[in-house]
Amino acid sequence: MKRTLMVAAGALALACASQAAVAGPTLDAVKKKGFVQCGLTDGVSGFSATNSKGEWEGMDVDICRAVAAAVFGDPTKFKGTALSTQQRFTALQSGEVDVLLRTVTLTQTRDTSLGLAAVAASFYDGQGILVSKKLGVKSAKELNGATVCVQPGTTTELNLADWFRANNIEFKPVVIDKVTEVVRAFESGRCDAFTDDASQLAAVRATQVANADDYEILPERFSKEPLGPMVRQGDENWLGIVRWTLFALMEAEEYGITQKNVDEMLKSKNPNILRILGVTPGAGKNMGVDEKWAYNAIKAVGNYSEVFERNVGKDSKLGLQRGTNALWNQGGAMYPWPIR
């Protein structure tokens, strides 16, 4: 009798857990309004920026579109909100946005003290410094007494101070909130150097200064910058939807599923592919979305490699190599959890 009661109690607990997993308030709210609201930055080419038509584009935007496709089966059902570094966390905390994709560095403080939860790294980066070649320096250690443009309220600002202090180098920070204003100040000579994530400096150099060849990124990297989405704490269902959508794009690359061949892959004999694409059901039900959630996301934006190469890869304006952002089985750090 005792064993029977224990089994029954366990079954009831599992049933309750299953119910809780599909009853997230954020998913309910998103479905009710009919779109996913994404917090983005406007002005970082390759990651998130608006084009001449006012349309959002970039790597972070594609991840937002993938989440919309996973939830609605339609990647156009998203809206972007341009946020400054000062606004971004408050906007997520208050519910103004459903997911923050504004090139956010995932740190212990942000993951534990703001009521927010880190999803997973979507891009591994490191902080660098951009200078004019006219300055005649080849290392950040030669910047003693320099003025350095930096955005406030960022890990970039803290890392800059730590590194210069550790190397006993004097500098004067010029703190400016918006990326576009920072670039104007830097290009006009108001500051000798501009510090940010190296990928963003590459974007600035490629697209926002008059002559890219006049500038160079110095070799030092001051920090680890795992960039990725954040959501509010307390809604594990929504956290799971955003996390597993990102992992699905990585898993798709690992198994050779592309935007072009995803329909053909529905006939695959590989059980892993069949689970990812929802032919074998279960993953969608676990999250309260359609079983074709991952299929829809991949169909909308392609796999992780396609998203990377289209926006920031070697044939894009930024011309970045995969490096650390390659899959784990190709020498990189991208290690998606298995969909099973």
mmCIF file with all atom_site columns, N, CA and C in Angstrom, residues 131-134 205-206 209-216:
data_model
loop_
_atom_site.group_PDB
_atom_site.id
_atom_site.type_symbol
_atom_site.label_atom_id
_atom_site.label_alt_id
_atom_site.label_comp_id
_atom_site.label_asym_id
_atom_site.label_entity_id
_atom_site.label_seq_id
_atom_site.pdbx_PDB_ins_code
_atom_site.Cartn_x
_atom_site.Cartn_y
_atom_site.Cartn_z
_atom_site.occupancy
_atom_site.B_iso_or_equiv
_atom_site.pdbx_formal_charge
_atom_site.auth_seq_id
_atom_site.auth_comp_id
_atom_site.auth_asym_id
_atom_site.auth_atom_id
_atom_site.pdbx_PDB_model_num
ATOM 1  N N  . VAL A 1 131 ? 41.271 52.433 -32.128 1.00 0.00 ? 131 VAL A N  1
ATOM 2  C CA . VAL A 1 131 ? 42.007 53.705 -32.177 1.00 0.00 ? 131 VAL A CA 1
ATOM 3  C C  . VAL A 1 131 ? 42.208 54.121 -33.628 1.00 0.00 ? 131 VAL A C  1
ATOM 4  N N  . SER A 1 132 ? 42.488 55.409 -33.801 1.00 0.00 ? 132 SER A N  1
ATOM 5  C CA . SER A 1 132 ? 42.906 55.901 -35.109 1.00 0.00 ? 132 SER A CA 1
ATOM 6  C C  . SER A 1 132 ? 44.370 55.532 -35.312 1.00 0.00 ? 132 SER A C  1
ATOM 7  N N  . LYS A 1 133 ? 44.704 55.118 -36.530 1.00 0.00 ? 133 LYS A N  1
ATOM 8  C CA . LYS A 1 133 ? 46.095 54.784 -36.827 1.00 0.00 ? 133 LYS A CA 1
ATOM 9  C C  . LYS A 1 133 ? 47.009 56.003 -36.669 1.00 0.00 ? 133 LYS A C  1
ATOM 10 N N  . LYS A 1 134 ? 46.430 57.189 -36.799 1.00 0.00 ? 134 LYS A N  1
ATOM 11 C CA . LYS A 1 134 ? 47.207 58.421 -36.635 1.00 0.00 ? 134 LYS A CA 1
ATOM 12 C C  . LYS A 1 134 ? 47.763 58.560 -35.217 1.00 0.00 ? 134 LYS A C  1
ATOM 13 N N  . ARG A 1 205 ? 33.798 50.042 -37.097 1.00 0.00 ? 205 ARG A N  1
ATOM 14 C CA . ARG A 1 205 ? 34.865 50.272 -38.078 1.00 0.00 ? 205 ARG A CA 1
ATOM 15 C C  . ARG A 1 205 ? 34.376 50.014 -39.502 1.00 0.00 ? 205 ARG A C  1
ATOM 16 N N  . ALA A 1 206 ? 33.541 48.993 -39.676 1.00 0.00 ? 206 ALA A N  1
ATOM 17 C CA . ALA A 1 206 ? 33.092 48.609 -41.023 1.00 0.00 ? 206 ALA A CA 1
ATOM 18 C C  . ALA A 1 206 ? 31.995 49.505 -41.573 1.00 0.00 ? 206 ALA A C  1
ATOM 19 N N  . VAL A 1 209 ? 32.219 54.686 -39.622 1.00 0.00 ? 209 VAL A N  1
ATOM 20 C CA . VAL A 1 209 ? 33.231 55.741 -39.743 1.00 0.00 ? 209 VAL A CA 1
ATOM 21 C C  . VAL A 1 209 ? 33.484 55.996 -41.229 1.00 0.00 ? 209 VAL A C  1
ATOM 22 N N  . ALA A 1 210 ? 34.025 57.173 -41.517 1.00 0.00 ? 210 ALA A N  1
ATOM 23 C CA . ALA A 1 210 ? 34.170 57.593 -42.911 1.00 0.00 ? 210 ALA A CA 1
ATOM 24 C C  . ALA A 1 210 ? 35.130 56.705 -43.694 1.00 0.00 ? 210 ALA A C  1
ATOM 25 N N  . ASN A 1 211 ? 36.219 56.286 -43.064 1.00 0.00 ? 211 ASN A N  1
ATOM 26 C CA . ASN A 1 211 ? 37.219 55.470 -43.746 1.00 0.00 ? 211 ASN A CA 1
ATOM 27 C C  . ASN A 1 211 ? 37.734 54.393 -42.806 1.00 0.00 ? 211 ASN A C  1
ATOM 28 N N  . ALA A 1 212 ? 37.270 53.166 -43.012 1.00 0.00 ? 212 ALA A N  1
ATOM 29 C CA . ALA A 1 212 ? 37.612 52.063 -42.107 1.00 0.00 ? 212 ALA A CA 1
ATOM 30 C C  . ALA A 1 212 ? 39.114 51.839 -42.002 1.00 0.00 ? 212 ALA A C  1
ATOM 31 N N  . ASP A 1 213 ? 39.848 52.086 -43.079 1.00 0.00 ? 213 ASP A N  1
ATOM 32 C CA . ASP A 1 213 ? 41.290 51.825 -43.087 1.00 0.00 ? 213 ASP A CA 1
ATOM 33 C C  . ASP A 1 213 ? 42.074 52.777 -42.198 1.00 0.00 ? 213 ASP A C  1
ATOM 34 N N  . ASP A 1 214 ? 41.425 53.834 -41.721 1.00 0.00 ? 214 ASP A N  1
ATOM 35 C CA . ASP A 1 214 ? 42.093 54.786 -40.836 1.00 0.00 ? 214 ASP A CA 1
ATOM 36 C C  . ASP A 1 214 ? 42.117 54.315 -39.378 1.00 0.00 ? 214 ASP A C  1
ATOM 37 N N  . TYR A 1 215 ? 41.451 53.180 -39.096 1.00 0.00 ? 215 TYR A N  1
ATOM 38 C CA . TYR A 1 215 ? 41.285 52.741 -37.704 1.00 0.00 ? 215 TYR A CA 1
ATOM 39 C C  . TYR A 1 215 ? 41.714 51.290 -37.552 1.00 0.00 ? 215 TYR A C  1
ATOM 40 N N  . GLU A 1 216 ? 42.113 50.927 -36.335 1.00 0.00 ? 216 GLU A N  1
ATOM 41 C CA . GLU A 1 216 ? 42.461 49.544 -36.060 1.00 0.00 ? 216 GLU A CA 1
ATOM 42 C C  . GLU A 1 216 ? 42.067 49.167 -34.630 1.00 0.00 ? 216 GLU A C  1
#
